[in-house]
XYZ file of C-alpha atoms in Angstrom:
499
model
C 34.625 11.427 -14.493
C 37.161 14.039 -15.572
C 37.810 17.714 -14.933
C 36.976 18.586 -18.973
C 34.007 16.186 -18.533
C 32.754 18.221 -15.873
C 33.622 21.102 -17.526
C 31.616 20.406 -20.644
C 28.135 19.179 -18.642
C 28.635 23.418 -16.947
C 28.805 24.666 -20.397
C 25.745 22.831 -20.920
C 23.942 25.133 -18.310
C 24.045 27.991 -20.895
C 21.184 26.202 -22.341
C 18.786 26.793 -20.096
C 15.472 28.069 -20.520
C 13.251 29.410 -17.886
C 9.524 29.290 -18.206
C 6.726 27.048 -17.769
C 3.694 27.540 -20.198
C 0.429 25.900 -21.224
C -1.933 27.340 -24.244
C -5.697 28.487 -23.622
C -8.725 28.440 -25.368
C -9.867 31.693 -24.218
C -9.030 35.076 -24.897
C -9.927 38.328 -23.263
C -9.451 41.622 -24.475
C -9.938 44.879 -22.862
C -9.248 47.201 -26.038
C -12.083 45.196 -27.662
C -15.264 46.875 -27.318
C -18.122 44.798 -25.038
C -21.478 46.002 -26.460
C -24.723 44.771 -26.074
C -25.361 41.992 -28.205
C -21.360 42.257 -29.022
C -19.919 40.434 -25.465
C -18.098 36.711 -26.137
C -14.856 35.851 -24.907
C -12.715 35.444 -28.314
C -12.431 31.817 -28.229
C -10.620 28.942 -30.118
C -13.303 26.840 -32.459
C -12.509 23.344 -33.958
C -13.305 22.992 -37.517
C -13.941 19.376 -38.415
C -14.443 18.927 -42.352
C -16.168 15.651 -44.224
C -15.326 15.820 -47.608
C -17.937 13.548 -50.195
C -18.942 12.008 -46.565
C -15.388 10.615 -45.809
C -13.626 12.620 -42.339
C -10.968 15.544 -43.872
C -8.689 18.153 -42.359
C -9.598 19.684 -39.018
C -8.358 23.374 -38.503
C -8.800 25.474 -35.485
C -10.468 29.154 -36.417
C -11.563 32.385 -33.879
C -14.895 33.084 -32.888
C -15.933 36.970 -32.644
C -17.843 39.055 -29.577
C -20.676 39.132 -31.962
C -23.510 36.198 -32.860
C -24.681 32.750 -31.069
C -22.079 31.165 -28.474
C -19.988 27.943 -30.006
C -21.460 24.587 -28.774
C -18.799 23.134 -26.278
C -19.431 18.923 -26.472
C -18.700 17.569 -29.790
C -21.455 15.043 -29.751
C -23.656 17.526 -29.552
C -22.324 19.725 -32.482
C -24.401 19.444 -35.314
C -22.396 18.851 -38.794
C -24.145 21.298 -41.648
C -23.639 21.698 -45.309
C -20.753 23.788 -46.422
C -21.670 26.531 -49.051
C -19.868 29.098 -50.938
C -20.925 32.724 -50.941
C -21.846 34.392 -54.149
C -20.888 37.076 -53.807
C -17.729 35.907 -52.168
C -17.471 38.535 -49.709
C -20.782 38.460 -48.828
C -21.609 42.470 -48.389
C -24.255 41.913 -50.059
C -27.235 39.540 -50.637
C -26.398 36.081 -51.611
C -27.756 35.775 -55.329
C -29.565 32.313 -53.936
C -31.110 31.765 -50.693
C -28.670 29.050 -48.161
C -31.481 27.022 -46.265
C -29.068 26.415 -43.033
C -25.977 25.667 -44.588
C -22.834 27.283 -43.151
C -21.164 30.228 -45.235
C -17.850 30.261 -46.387
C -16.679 34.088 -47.207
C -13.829 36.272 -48.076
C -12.637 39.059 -45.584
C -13.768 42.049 -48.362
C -14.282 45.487 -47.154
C -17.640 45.282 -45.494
C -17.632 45.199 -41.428
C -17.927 41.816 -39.881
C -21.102 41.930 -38.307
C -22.317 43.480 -41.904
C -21.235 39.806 -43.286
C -23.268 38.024 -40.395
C -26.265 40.051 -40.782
C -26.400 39.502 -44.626
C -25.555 35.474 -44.189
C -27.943 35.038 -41.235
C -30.970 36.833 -43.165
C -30.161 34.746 -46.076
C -30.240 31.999 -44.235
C -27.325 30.987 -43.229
C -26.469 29.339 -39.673
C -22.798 30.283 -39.527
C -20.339 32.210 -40.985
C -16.923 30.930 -41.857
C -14.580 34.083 -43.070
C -11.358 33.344 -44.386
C -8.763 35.905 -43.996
C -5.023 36.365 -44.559
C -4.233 38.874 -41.691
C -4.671 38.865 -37.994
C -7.768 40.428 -37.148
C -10.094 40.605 -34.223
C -13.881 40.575 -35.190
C -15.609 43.149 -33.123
C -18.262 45.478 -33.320
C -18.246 49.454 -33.801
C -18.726 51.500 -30.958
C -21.697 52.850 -32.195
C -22.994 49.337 -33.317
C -25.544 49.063 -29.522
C -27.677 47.164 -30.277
C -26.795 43.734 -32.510
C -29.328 41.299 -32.486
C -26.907 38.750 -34.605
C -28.161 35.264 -34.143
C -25.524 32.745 -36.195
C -21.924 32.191 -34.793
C -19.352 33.861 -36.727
C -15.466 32.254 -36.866
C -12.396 33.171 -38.667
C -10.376 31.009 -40.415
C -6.601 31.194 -41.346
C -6.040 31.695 -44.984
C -4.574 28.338 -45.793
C -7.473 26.917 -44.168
C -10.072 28.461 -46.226
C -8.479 28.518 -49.227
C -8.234 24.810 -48.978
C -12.136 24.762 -48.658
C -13.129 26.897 -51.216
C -10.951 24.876 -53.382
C -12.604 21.682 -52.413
C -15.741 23.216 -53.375
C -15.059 25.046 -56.393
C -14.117 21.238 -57.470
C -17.668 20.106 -56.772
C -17.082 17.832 -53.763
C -19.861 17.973 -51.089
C -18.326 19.850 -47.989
C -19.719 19.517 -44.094
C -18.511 20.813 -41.386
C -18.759 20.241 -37.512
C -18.060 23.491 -35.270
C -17.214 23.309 -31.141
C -14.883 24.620 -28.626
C -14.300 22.500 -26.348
C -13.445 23.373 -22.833
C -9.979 22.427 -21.121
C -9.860 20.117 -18.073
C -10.033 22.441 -15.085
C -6.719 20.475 -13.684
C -4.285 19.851 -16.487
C -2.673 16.069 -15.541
C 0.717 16.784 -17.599
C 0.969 19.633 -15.286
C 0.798 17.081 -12.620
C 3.456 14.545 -14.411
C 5.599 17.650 -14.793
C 5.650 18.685 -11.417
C 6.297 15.041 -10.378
C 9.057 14.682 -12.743
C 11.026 18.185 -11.681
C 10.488 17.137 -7.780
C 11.669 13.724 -8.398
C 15.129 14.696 -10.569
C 15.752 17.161 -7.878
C 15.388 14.283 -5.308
C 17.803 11.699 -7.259
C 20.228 14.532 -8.278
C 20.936 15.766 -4.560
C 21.011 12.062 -3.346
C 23.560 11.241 -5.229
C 25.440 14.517 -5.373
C 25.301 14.452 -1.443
C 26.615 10.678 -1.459
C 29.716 11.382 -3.598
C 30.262 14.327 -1.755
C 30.390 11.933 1.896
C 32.080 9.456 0.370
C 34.725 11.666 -1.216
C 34.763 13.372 2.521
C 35.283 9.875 3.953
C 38.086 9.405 1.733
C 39.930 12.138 2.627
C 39.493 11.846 6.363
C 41.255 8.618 5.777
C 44.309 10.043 4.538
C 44.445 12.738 6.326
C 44.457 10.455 9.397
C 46.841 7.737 8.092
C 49.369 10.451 6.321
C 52.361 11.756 7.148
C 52.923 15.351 8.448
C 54.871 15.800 5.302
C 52.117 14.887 2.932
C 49.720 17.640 4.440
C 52.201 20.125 4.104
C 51.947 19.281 0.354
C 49.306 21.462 -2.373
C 46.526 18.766 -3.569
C 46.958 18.179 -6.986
C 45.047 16.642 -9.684
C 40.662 17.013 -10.000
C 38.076 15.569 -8.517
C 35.528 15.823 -11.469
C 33.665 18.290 -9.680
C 33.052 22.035 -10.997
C 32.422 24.413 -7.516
C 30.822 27.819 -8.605
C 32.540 30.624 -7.037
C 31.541 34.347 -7.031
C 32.706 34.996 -10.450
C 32.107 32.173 -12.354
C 28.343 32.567 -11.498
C 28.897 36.316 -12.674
C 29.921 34.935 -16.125
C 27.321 32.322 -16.016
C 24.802 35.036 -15.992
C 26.498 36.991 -19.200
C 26.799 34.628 -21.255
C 23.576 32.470 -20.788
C 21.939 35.932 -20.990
C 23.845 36.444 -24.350
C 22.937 32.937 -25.509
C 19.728 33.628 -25.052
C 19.766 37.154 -26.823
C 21.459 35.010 -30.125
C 18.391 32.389 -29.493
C 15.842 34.955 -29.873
C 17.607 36.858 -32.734
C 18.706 33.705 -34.888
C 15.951 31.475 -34.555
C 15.743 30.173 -37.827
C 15.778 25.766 -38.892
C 19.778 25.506 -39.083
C 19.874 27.286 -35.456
C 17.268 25.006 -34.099
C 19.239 21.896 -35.850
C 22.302 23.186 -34.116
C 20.383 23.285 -30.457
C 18.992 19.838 -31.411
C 22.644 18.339 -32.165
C 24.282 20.379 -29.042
C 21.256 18.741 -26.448
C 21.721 14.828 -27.817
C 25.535 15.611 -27.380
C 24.394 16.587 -23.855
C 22.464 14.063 -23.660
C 24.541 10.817 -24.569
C 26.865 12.234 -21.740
C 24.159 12.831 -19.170
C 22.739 9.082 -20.445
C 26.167 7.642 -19.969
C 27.007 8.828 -16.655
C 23.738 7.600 -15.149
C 23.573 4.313 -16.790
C 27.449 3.586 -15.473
C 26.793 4.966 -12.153
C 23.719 2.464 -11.626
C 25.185 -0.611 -13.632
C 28.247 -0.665 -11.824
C 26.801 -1.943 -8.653
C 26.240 -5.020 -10.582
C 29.460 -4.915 -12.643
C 32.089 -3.649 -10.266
C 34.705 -5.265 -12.515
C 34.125 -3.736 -15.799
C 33.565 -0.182 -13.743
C 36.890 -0.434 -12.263
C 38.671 -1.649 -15.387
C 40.299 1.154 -17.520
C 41.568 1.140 -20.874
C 43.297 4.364 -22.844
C 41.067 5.211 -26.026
C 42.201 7.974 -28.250
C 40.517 11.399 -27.780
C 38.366 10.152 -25.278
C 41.557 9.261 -23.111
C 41.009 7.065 -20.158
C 37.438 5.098 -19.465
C 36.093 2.010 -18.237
C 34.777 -1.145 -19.846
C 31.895 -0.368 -18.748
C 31.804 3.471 -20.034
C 32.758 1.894 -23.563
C 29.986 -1.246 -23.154
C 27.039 1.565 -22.897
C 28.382 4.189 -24.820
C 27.068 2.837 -28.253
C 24.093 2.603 -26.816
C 23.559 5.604 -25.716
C 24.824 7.735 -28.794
C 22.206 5.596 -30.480
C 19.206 6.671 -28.333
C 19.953 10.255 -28.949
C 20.645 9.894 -32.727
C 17.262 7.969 -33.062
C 15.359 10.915 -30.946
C 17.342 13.883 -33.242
C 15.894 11.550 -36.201
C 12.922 10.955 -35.130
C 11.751 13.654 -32.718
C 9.020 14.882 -34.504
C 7.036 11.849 -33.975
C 4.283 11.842 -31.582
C 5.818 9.641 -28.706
C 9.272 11.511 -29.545
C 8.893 13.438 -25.936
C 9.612 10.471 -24.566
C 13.101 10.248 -25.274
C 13.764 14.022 -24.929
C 12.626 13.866 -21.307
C 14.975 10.425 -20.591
C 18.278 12.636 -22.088
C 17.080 15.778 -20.414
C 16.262 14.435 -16.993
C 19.266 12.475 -17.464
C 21.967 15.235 -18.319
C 19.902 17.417 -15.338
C 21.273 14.749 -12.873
C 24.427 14.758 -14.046
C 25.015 18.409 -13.765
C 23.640 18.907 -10.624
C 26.145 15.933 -9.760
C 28.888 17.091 -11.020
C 28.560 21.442 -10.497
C 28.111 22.117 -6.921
C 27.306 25.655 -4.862
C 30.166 26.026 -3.082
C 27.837 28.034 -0.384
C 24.764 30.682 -0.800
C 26.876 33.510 -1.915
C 26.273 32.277 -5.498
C 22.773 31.522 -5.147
C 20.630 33.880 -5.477
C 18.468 33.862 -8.568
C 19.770 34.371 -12.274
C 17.440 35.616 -15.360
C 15.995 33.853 -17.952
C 14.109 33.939 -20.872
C 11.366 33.027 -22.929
C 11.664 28.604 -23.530
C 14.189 26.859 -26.447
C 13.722 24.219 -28.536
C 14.633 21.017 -27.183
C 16.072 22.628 -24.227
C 13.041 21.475 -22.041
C 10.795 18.939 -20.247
C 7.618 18.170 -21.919
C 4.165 15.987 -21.819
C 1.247 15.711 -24.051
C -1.491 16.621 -22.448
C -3.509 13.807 -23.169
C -6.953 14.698 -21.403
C -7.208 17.903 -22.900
C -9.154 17.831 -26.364
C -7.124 20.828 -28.021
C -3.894 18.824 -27.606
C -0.415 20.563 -27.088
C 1.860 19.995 -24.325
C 2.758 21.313 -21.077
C 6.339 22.246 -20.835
C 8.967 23.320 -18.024
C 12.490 24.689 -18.531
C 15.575 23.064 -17.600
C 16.894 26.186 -15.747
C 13.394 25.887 -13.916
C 15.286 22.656 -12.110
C 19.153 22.663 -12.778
C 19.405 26.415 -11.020
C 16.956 25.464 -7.506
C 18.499 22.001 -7.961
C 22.047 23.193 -7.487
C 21.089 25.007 -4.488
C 19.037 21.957 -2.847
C 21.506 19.565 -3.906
C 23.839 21.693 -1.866
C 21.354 22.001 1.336
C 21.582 18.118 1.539
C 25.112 18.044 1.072
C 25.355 20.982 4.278
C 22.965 18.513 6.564
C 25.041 15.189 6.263
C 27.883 17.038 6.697
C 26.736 18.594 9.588
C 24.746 15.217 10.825
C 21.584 16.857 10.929
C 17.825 14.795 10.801
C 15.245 15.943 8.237
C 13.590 17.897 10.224
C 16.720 19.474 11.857
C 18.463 19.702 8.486
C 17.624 22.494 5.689
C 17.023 19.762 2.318
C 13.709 18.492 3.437
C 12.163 22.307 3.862
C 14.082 23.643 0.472
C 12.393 20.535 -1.307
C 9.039 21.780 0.399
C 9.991 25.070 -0.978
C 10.494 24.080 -4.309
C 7.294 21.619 -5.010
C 5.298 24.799 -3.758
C 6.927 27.479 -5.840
C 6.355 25.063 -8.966
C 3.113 24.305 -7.673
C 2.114 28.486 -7.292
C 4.313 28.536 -10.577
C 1.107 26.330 -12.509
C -1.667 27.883 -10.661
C -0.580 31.543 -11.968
C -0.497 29.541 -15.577
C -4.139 28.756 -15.439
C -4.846 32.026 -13.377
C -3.454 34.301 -16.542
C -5.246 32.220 -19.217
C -2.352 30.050 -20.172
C 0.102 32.626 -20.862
C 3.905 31.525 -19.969
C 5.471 32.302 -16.787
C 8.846 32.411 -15.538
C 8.731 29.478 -12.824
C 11.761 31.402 -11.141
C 10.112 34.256 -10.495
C 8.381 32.534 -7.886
C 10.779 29.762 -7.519
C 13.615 31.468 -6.342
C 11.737 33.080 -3.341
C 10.616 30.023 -2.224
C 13.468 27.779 -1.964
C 16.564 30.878 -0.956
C 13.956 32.445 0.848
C 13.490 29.252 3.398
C 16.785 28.689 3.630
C 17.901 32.041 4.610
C 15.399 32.649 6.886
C 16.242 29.017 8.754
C 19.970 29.555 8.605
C 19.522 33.144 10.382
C 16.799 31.802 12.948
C 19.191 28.913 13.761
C 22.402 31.140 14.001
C 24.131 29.134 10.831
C 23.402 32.067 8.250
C 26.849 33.327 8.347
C 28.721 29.744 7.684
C 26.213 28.975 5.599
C 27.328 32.056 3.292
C 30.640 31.621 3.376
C 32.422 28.699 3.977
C 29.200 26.649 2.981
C 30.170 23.260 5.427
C 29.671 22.749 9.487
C 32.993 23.212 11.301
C 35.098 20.527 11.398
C 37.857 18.840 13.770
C 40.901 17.802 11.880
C 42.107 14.629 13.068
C 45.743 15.222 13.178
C 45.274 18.084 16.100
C 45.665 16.585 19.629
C 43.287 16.226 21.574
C 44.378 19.143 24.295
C 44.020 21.677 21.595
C 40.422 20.545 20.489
């Protein structure tokens, strides 16, 4: 691989988002009054619709601190006649009496728990309220003493709209209501953290094995050279992009300027250009790994070069699975909205991961410690359905949430063969500990704080440069671990009575 090739995978490190998040069903809200009578959790409530007694739409709606908790198991969720209010607000008595069906009502300009005492003593045994802006339903502070009996749920305006039109056309309307409760240990959360632990693995294997066998190269001809050659400047590139001091500087400007352009332009055409930039990413992270592993098995084509315009210099081999990689990525961009479409995003991302942590190397710790990031891009991530969990969604992890520890561990294994040292001796094995721990803490401060994101760094970072700090200065290697980032080394050309 080339010097520009290397130099276009680090450019591709701008797009890096940092945080891990997972949705909840459950909502808590101190501003919200907690009354007698007025105390739920604001919760998420499946709507499942039956339409002339074939299965419709479903649509999610909000239940309120007020009335009768949602039933959580779906079998045992009763599904009741849908009815229309007359009047449609319902702030006053229905002209006709329900006899259990559910309600469907406008917001009007009558409280909420006004609607559900009006609906429940006509009869009603819930309340569906359709309303075009975002509001909580909660009781007055001088509302003590509710005795409200009927759950009450809001609806997004599409939603509802969509009923009352199916009803207005005189179809018969039923509807199932439930909130089911998430799995108290999320699996794709599991598969995630498997997945980052496992890239991190292959990328620092094989980053540490080019770096030996590069090493064992040179020993070679420094050993078998002339004392003229080493008096000569090394020209030419190695394919390999070593952050120094400044470069990591400029890193951190201009991802945190990316990021500033993400969260100001977001708009389709900006998302269509992050979707073209990652499969252009992603054919070359596809490409490396595919003719890194195949050429075991065909040395000759890997070996064999041919000139190509633009592209310059490449193997058979390079040009063999080329085509098919550039059509893997064009049939994800095509098809990536499809439900198994996460599939391919994770082979290109965990793919172009490797081959960045491959190729752009930390030099020594002096350019690793910590960066910023920012709230999660689209396709810029790792994702998995989270297929046990009845409300759907995925789970999702950054790819600066890997790439930036990864460098760092890639370079700890690099440091310990260098340096000859076992795995327990050597710093990889304890930064890997550090890292599957900091991800793990990462997920359990996810379901801690109800499913809101979190930036995995933020307790990444201290895990991982944390333990290796701490081991370099208790084993007296901080200090060449800082700077010159390698053990000390004999060159073979000095004789042996000045060793």
């Amino acid at each position: 691989m080339d010097r520009s090739r290397a130099l276009r995978a680090l450019m591709l490190l701008w797009l890096i988002p940092g945080l891990t998040y997972a949705g909840d069903i459950v909502h808590e809200d101190d501003k919200a009054p907690k009354l007698p009578g007025c105390s739920n959790h604001f919760i998420l409530v499946k709507v499942q619709t039956w339409i002339n007694n074939e299965e419709d739409s479903e649509f999610v709606g909000v239940g309120a601190r007020f009335g009768t908790t949602i039933q959580t198991k779906e079998k045992y969720a009763s599904r009741t006649p849908l009815s229309l209010s007359d009047p449609s607000d319902c702030c006053t008595a229905p002209k006709e009496k329900i006899a259990g069906d559910i309600l469907l009502v406008h917001r009007g300009r009558c409280k909420f728990t006004t609607k559900a005492k009006v609906a429940e003593a006509a009869g009603a045994s819930a309340l569906l309220i359709i309303n075009n802006q975002l509001y909580k339903m909660v009781c007055e502070r001088n509302e003590t003493d509710l005795d409200i009996n009927i759950p009450a749920i809001m609806l997004p305006h599409d939603a509802g709209v969509s009923l009352e039109r199916s009803l207005k056309s005189g179809a018969s309307l039923s509807v199932q209501l439930y909130s089911p409760d998430r799995p108290l240990v999320d699996t794709a959360e599991v598969f995630l953290w498997l997945m980052a632990v496992g890239t991190i693995l292959c990328a620092s294997y094989w980053s540490a094995w080019s770096a030996r066998e590069a090493s064992i190269e040179q020993e070679k001809l420094l050993k078998d050279a002339p004392d003229e050659f080493l008096k000569m400047e090394t020209t030419g590139s190695s394919g390999v992009v070593d952050i120094n001091t400044t470069s990591a500087i400029l890193f951190v400007v201009i991802a945190s300027c990316f990021l500033i352009l993400l969260y100001k332009l977001m708009s389709f055409w900006f998302v269509e250009l992050l979707v073209v930039l990652f499969a252009i990413g992603g054919v070359e992270g596809l490409q490396t790994c595919l003719v890194a592993m195949l050429s075991r098995w065909f040395k000759c084509a890997g070996e064999t070069f041919i000139k190509v315009p633009f592209f310059g210099v490449v193997s058979y081999l390079t040009l063999a699975v080329s085509p098919f990689c550039v059509a893997f990525a064009v049939l994800w961009a095509v098809y990536r909205r499809i439900s198994f479409a996460w599939i391919g995003q994770d082979v290109l991302g965990i793919a172009l991961i490797i081959t960045v942590l491959q190729i752009v190397r930390v030099p020594n710790l002096k350019v690793a410690r910590g960066d910023r990031t920012a709230e999660d891009g689209v396709p810029m991530l790792l994702k998995i359905p989270r297929m046990f969990d009845p409300w759907g969604g995925y789970s999702i992890i950054g790819f600066g949430d890997i790439l930036l520890p990864g460098l760092l561990i890639a370079f700890s294994l690099r440091y310990d063969w260098a340096a000859r040292k076992n795995l327990q001796a050597g710093y990889f094995l304890w930064s890997m500990v550090a890292y599957g721990s900091g991800l793990l803490i990462t997920y359990v401060a996810l379901n801690l704080m109800d499913g809101h994101g979190q930036p995995a760094l933020l307790y990444i970072v201290p895990f991982t440069l944390g333990t290796l700090l701490t081991l370099g200065w208790k084993r007296g290697e901080l200090t060449n671990l800082f700077t010159k980032g390698e053990p000390e080394r004999v060159c073979p050309h000095t004789p042996p009575s000045a060793q």
